[in-house]
Amino acid sequence: MPLERSSPFLKGLAQFRSPLFSRTWTLFQGDGILARAHRTVWRRTSKIVIPDGPTWEIAPAGWGNLEVIAGDAVLARAERQGRLGRMWRIDSPRFGYILSARSMARRRWTIDLGDHPVATLRGAALNFNRLDVDAGIGIPLEVVMVSWHIIVRAWEAAAASRA
């Protein structure tokens, strides 16, 4: 699949929210909606709808790899770095970031550009249905959405009932 340019940027404060026991998430910034996402857990995919914009899919692309796809174009790729899933490289021909877990117990992650954190993602203390984003610079929305996909997958595993 060819790699293609796309996407708006997220800068400042934003929040992912999901109703209790739902796999549908919405990314809010101020009073506006930046994106809606629906997770299909058994396929390990997410469908992303940008209002008045494209629809993307985040899908596995081999062991420890994800792709953000719009139609037949790959917008970005994420590759797990290490076995524990605490660090991911997210890149495309136009950007390169690192998503890393700063505290798994406190559900705190950063998006780094080189060695410098440029965005923080934080889960609520007792709520698995909210993720706060604070981006100091403009981050491509593909990076934010694939980061959400990675982080929420870990939350689903932690919140799952023990069989």
PDB file of C-alpha atoms in Angstrom:
ATOM      1  CA  MET A   1       0.000   0.000   0.000  1.00  0.00           C
ATOM      2  CA  PRO A   2       1.318   3.469  -0.758  1.00  0.00           C
ATOM      3  CA  LEU A   3       2.026   5.910   2.052  1.00  0.00           C
ATOM      4  CA  GLU A   4       0.061   9.129   1.823  1.00  0.00           C
ATOM      5  CA  ARG A   5      -0.168  12.502   3.562  1.00  0.00           C
ATOM      6  CA  SER A   6      -3.277  13.496   5.467  1.00  0.00           C
ATOM      7  CA  SER A   7      -4.708  14.654   8.741  1.00  0.00           C
ATOM      8  CA  PRO A   8      -5.301  17.591  11.007  1.00  0.00           C
ATOM      9  CA  PHE A   9      -3.164  18.249  14.071  1.00  0.00           C
ATOM     10  CA  LEU A  10      -4.036  18.258  17.760  1.00  0.00           C
ATOM     11  CA  LYS A  11      -2.536  20.983  19.952  1.00  0.00           C
ATOM     12  CA  GLY A  12      -3.478  21.831  23.517  1.00  0.00           C
ATOM     13  CA  LEU A  13      -5.875  19.956  25.789  1.00  0.00           C
ATOM     14  CA  ALA A  14      -8.227  17.236  24.534  1.00  0.00           C
ATOM     15  CA  GLN A  15     -10.064  14.293  26.042  1.00  0.00           C
ATOM     16  CA  PHE A  16     -11.140  10.848  24.887  1.00  0.00           C
ATOM     17  CA  ARG A  17     -14.421   9.745  26.495  1.00  0.00           C
ATOM     18  CA  SER A  18     -16.439   6.574  26.286  1.00  0.00           C
ATOM     19  CA  PRO A  19     -19.737   5.591  27.929  1.00  0.00           C
ATOM     20  CA  LEU A  20     -19.469   2.817  30.505  1.00  0.00           C
ATOM     21  CA  PHE A  21     -19.143  -0.653  28.895  1.00  0.00           C
ATOM     22  CA  SER A  22     -18.947   0.862  25.403  1.00  0.00           C
ATOM     23  CA  ARG A  23     -16.331   0.392  22.716  1.00  0.00           C
ATOM     24  CA  THR A  24     -17.195   3.738  21.123  1.00  0.00           C
ATOM     25  CA  TRP A  25     -14.934   6.657  22.026  1.00  0.00           C
ATOM     26  CA  THR A  26     -15.073  10.357  21.147  1.00  0.00           C
ATOM     27  CA  LEU A  27     -12.118  12.757  21.088  1.00  0.00           C
ATOM     28  CA  PHE A  28     -13.261  16.186  22.315  1.00  0.00           C
ATOM     29  CA  GLN A  29     -11.336  19.440  22.235  1.00  0.00           C
ATOM     30  CA  GLY A  30     -13.218  22.293  23.854  1.00  0.00           C
ATOM     31  CA  ASP A  31     -16.804  22.095  22.590  1.00  0.00           C
ATOM     32  CA  GLY A  32     -15.836  20.371  19.328  1.00  0.00           C
ATOM     33  CA  ILE A  33     -15.432  16.765  18.294  1.00  0.00           C
ATOM     34  CA  LEU A  34     -12.135  15.940  16.601  1.00  0.00           C
ATOM     35  CA  ALA A  35     -12.822  12.240  16.000  1.00  0.00           C
ATOM     36  CA  ARG A  36     -15.081   9.308  16.837  1.00  0.00           C
ATOM     37  CA  ALA A  37     -13.650   5.844  17.207  1.00  0.00           C
ATOM     38  CA  HIS A  38     -15.142   2.376  17.511  1.00  0.00           C
ATOM     39  CA  ARG A  39     -13.076  -0.587  18.655  1.00  0.00           C
ATOM     40  CA  THR A  40     -13.693  -4.102  17.413  1.00  0.00           C
ATOM     41  CA  VAL A  41     -11.889  -6.031  20.121  1.00  0.00           C
ATOM     42  CA  TRP A  42     -12.036  -9.506  18.576  1.00  0.00           C
ATOM     43  CA  ARG A  43     -10.415  -8.166  15.354  1.00  0.00           C
ATOM     44  CA  ARG A  44      -8.072  -5.837  17.286  1.00  0.00           C
ATOM     45  CA  THR A  45      -9.057  -2.962  14.987  1.00  0.00           C
ATOM     46  CA  SER A  46     -10.473   0.518  15.403  1.00  0.00           C
ATOM     47  CA  LYS A  47     -12.539   2.534  12.946  1.00  0.00           C
ATOM     48  CA  ILE A  48     -11.868   6.279  13.166  1.00  0.00           C
ATOM     49  CA  VAL A  49     -14.288   8.843  11.733  1.00  0.00           C
ATOM     50  CA  ILE A  50     -13.087  12.436  11.402  1.00  0.00           C
ATOM     51  CA  PRO A  51     -16.108  14.808  11.208  1.00  0.00           C
ATOM     52  CA  ASP A  52     -16.281  16.272   7.667  1.00  0.00           C
ATOM     53  CA  GLY A  53     -13.161  14.278   6.860  1.00  0.00           C
ATOM     54  CA  PRO A  54     -11.811  10.829   6.146  1.00  0.00           C
ATOM     55  CA  THR A  55     -12.515   7.482   7.771  1.00  0.00           C
ATOM     56  CA  TRP A  56      -9.488   5.520   8.921  1.00  0.00           C
ATOM     57  CA  GLU A  57      -8.887   2.040  10.200  1.00  0.00           C
ATOM     58  CA  ILE A  58      -6.216   1.075  12.696  1.00  0.00           C
ATOM     59  CA  ALA A  59      -5.369  -2.562  12.100  1.00  0.00           C
ATOM     60  CA  PRO A  60      -2.680  -5.106  13.007  1.00  0.00           C
ATOM     61  CA  ALA A  61       0.062  -5.518  10.407  1.00  0.00           C
ATOM     62  CA  GLY A  62       1.983  -8.450  11.826  1.00  0.00           C
ATOM     63  CA  TRP A  63       3.226  -9.192  15.334  1.00  0.00           C
ATOM     64  CA  GLY A  64       3.760  -5.934  17.253  1.00  0.00           C
ATOM     65  CA  ASN A  65       2.850  -3.712  14.291  1.00  0.00           C
ATOM     66  CA  LEU A  66      -0.144  -1.510  13.494  1.00  0.00           C
ATOM     67  CA  GLU A  67      -1.135   0.557  10.473  1.00  0.00           C
ATOM     68  CA  VAL A  68      -3.416   3.575  10.153  1.00  0.00           C
ATOM     69  CA  ILE A  69      -5.180   3.078   6.811  1.00  0.00           C
ATOM     70  CA  ALA A  70      -7.390   5.403   4.757  1.00  0.00           C
ATOM     71  CA  GLY A  71      -8.823   3.546   1.771  1.00  0.00           C
ATOM     72  CA  ASP A  72      -5.797   1.818   0.249  1.00  0.00           C
ATOM     73  CA  ALA A  73      -3.235   4.293   1.644  1.00  0.00           C
ATOM     74  CA  VAL A  74      -1.162   3.720   4.783  1.00  0.00           C
ATOM     75  CA  LEU A  75      -1.028   7.008   6.714  1.00  0.00           C
ATOM     76  CA  ALA A  76       1.191   5.836   9.583  1.00  0.00           C
ATOM     77  CA  ARG A  77       2.747   2.751  11.113  1.00  0.00           C
ATOM     78  CA  ALA A  78       3.373   1.812  14.734  1.00  0.00           C
ATOM     79  CA  GLU A  79       5.935  -0.781  15.775  1.00  0.00           C
ATOM     80  CA  ARG A  80       6.291  -2.121  19.295  1.00  0.00           C
ATOM     81  CA  GLN A  81       9.781  -1.651  20.710  1.00  0.00           C
ATOM     82  CA  GLY A  82      10.533  -4.394  23.218  1.00  0.00           C
ATOM     83  CA  ARG A  83       8.440  -7.255  24.516  1.00  0.00           C
ATOM     84  CA  LEU A  84       6.372  -5.509  27.179  1.00  0.00           C
ATOM     85  CA  GLY A  85       4.611  -2.972  24.934  1.00  0.00           C
ATOM     86  CA  ARG A  86       5.778   0.004  27.001  1.00  0.00           C
ATOM     87  CA  MET A  87       7.370   1.745  23.998  1.00  0.00           C
ATOM     88  CA  TRP A  88       6.167   2.120  20.392  1.00  0.00           C
ATOM     89  CA  ARG A  89       7.678   3.850  17.367  1.00  0.00           C
ATOM     90  CA  ILE A  90       5.004   5.701  15.349  1.00  0.00           C
ATOM     91  CA  ASP A  91       6.109   7.018  11.979  1.00  0.00           C
ATOM     92  CA  SER A  92       5.376   7.861   8.376  1.00  0.00           C
ATOM     93  CA  PRO A  93       7.436   9.620   5.685  1.00  0.00           C
ATOM     94  CA  ARG A  94       6.443  12.979   7.210  1.00  0.00           C
ATOM     95  CA  PHE A  95       6.900  12.330  10.956  1.00  0.00           C
ATOM     96  CA  GLY A  96       8.439  10.099  13.594  1.00  0.00           C
ATOM     97  CA  TYR A  97       7.394   9.867  17.263  1.00  0.00           C
ATOM     98  CA  ILE A  98       7.851   7.508  20.199  1.00  0.00           C
ATOM     99  CA  LEU A  99       4.957   6.539  22.489  1.00  0.00           C
ATOM    100  CA  SER A 100       6.257   5.424  25.872  1.00  0.00           C
ATOM    101  CA  ALA A 101       4.703   4.424  29.189  1.00  0.00           C
ATOM    102  CA  ARG A 102       5.947   6.651  31.999  1.00  0.00           C
ATOM    103  CA  SER A 103       3.884   4.898  34.669  1.00  0.00           C
ATOM    104  CA  MET A 104       1.779   1.828  33.953  1.00  0.00           C
ATOM    105  CA  ALA A 105       0.226   1.932  37.435  1.00  0.00           C
ATOM    106  CA  ARG A 106      -0.900   5.544  36.964  1.00  0.00           C
ATOM    107  CA  ARG A 107      -1.716   5.036  33.264  1.00  0.00           C
ATOM    108  CA  ARG A 108       0.570   7.855  32.152  1.00  0.00           C
ATOM    109  CA  TRP A 109       2.143   7.866  28.679  1.00  0.00           C
ATOM    110  CA  THR A 110       4.073  10.426  26.633  1.00  0.00           C
ATOM    111  CA  ILE A 111       4.493  11.054  22.942  1.00  0.00           C
ATOM    112  CA  ASP A 112       8.136  11.964  22.404  1.00  0.00           C
ATOM    113  CA  LEU A 113       9.878  13.719  19.543  1.00  0.00           C
ATOM    114  CA  GLY A 114      13.457  12.557  19.894  1.00  0.00           C
ATOM    115  CA  ASP A 115      14.248  12.652  23.613  1.00  0.00           C
ATOM    116  CA  HIS A 116      11.667  15.354  24.357  1.00  0.00           C
ATOM    117  CA  PRO A 117       8.085  14.677  25.490  1.00  0.00           C
ATOM    118  CA  VAL A 118       5.698  16.777  23.372  1.00  0.00           C
ATOM    119  CA  ALA A 119       2.393  15.337  24.610  1.00  0.00           C
ATOM    120  CA  THR A 120       1.139  13.581  27.729  1.00  0.00           C
ATOM    121  CA  LEU A 121      -1.704  11.046  27.822  1.00  0.00           C
ATOM    122  CA  ARG A 122      -3.235  10.309  31.233  1.00  0.00           C
ATOM    123  CA  GLY A 123      -5.942   7.951  32.329  1.00  0.00           C
ATOM    124  CA  ALA A 124      -8.323   8.836  35.137  1.00  0.00           C
ATOM    125  CA  ALA A 125      -7.599   7.375  38.574  1.00  0.00           C
ATOM    126  CA  LEU A 126     -10.614   5.049  38.777  1.00  0.00           C
ATOM    127  CA  ASN A 127     -12.148   5.368  35.314  1.00  0.00           C
ATOM    128  CA  PHE A 128     -11.165   3.310  32.288  1.00  0.00           C
ATOM    129  CA  ASN A 129     -13.465   5.401  30.071  1.00  0.00           C
ATOM    130  CA  ARG A 130     -11.448   8.597  29.894  1.00  0.00           C
ATOM    131  CA  LEU A 131      -8.036   9.555  28.547  1.00  0.00           C
ATOM    132  CA  ASP A 132      -6.732  13.125  28.800  1.00  0.00           C
ATOM    133  CA  VAL A 133      -4.319  14.463  26.170  1.00  0.00           C
ATOM    134  CA  ASP A 134      -2.096  17.521  26.599  1.00  0.00           C
ATOM    135  CA  ALA A 135      -0.051  18.378  23.507  1.00  0.00           C
ATOM    136  CA  GLY A 136       2.439  21.242  23.717  1.00  0.00           C
ATOM    137  CA  ILE A 137       2.960  21.299  19.958  1.00  0.00           C
ATOM    138  CA  GLY A 138       0.781  20.225  17.033  1.00  0.00           C
ATOM    139  CA  ILE A 139       0.719  16.406  16.829  1.00  0.00           C
ATOM    140  CA  PRO A 140      -0.672  14.679  13.706  1.00  0.00           C
ATOM    141  CA  LEU A 141      -4.059  13.173  14.520  1.00  0.00           C
ATOM    142  CA  GLU A 142      -2.871   9.789  13.217  1.00  0.00           C
ATOM    143  CA  VAL A 143      -0.283   9.698  16.033  1.00  0.00           C
ATOM    144  CA  VAL A 144      -2.863  10.620  18.673  1.00  0.00           C
ATOM    145  CA  MET A 145      -5.371   8.033  17.425  1.00  0.00           C
ATOM    146  CA  VAL A 146      -2.895   5.147  17.162  1.00  0.00           C
ATOM    147  CA  SER A 147      -1.600   6.063  20.647  1.00  0.00           C
ATOM    148  CA  TRP A 148      -5.172   5.889  21.965  1.00  0.00           C
ATOM    149  CA  HIS A 149      -5.623   2.500  20.239  1.00  0.00           C
ATOM    150  CA  ILE A 150      -2.486   1.119  21.931  1.00  0.00           C
ATOM    151  CA  ILE A 151      -3.264   2.513  25.391  1.00  0.00           C
ATOM    152  CA  VAL A 152      -6.944   1.539  25.468  1.00  0.00           C
ATOM    153  CA  ARG A 153      -6.145  -2.014  24.393  1.00  0.00           C
ATOM    154  CA  ALA A 154      -4.047  -2.406  27.539  1.00  0.00           C
ATOM    155  CA  TRP A 155      -6.880  -0.930  29.632  1.00  0.00           C
ATOM    156  CA  GLU A 156      -9.383  -3.403  28.184  1.00  0.00           C
ATOM    157  CA  ALA A 157      -7.124  -6.270  29.249  1.00  0.00           C
ATOM    158  CA  ALA A 158      -6.718  -4.794  32.753  1.00  0.00           C
ATOM    159  CA  ALA A 159     -10.462  -4.171  33.162  1.00  0.00           C
ATOM    160  CA  ALA A 160     -11.546  -7.549  31.784  1.00  0.00           C
ATOM    161  CA  SER A 161     -13.232  -9.894  34.222  1.00  0.00           C
ATOM    162  CA  ARG A 162     -11.095 -12.831  35.232  1.00  0.00           C
ATOM    163  CA  ALA A 163     -12.485 -16.064  33.784  1.00  0.00           C
TER     164      ALA A 163
END
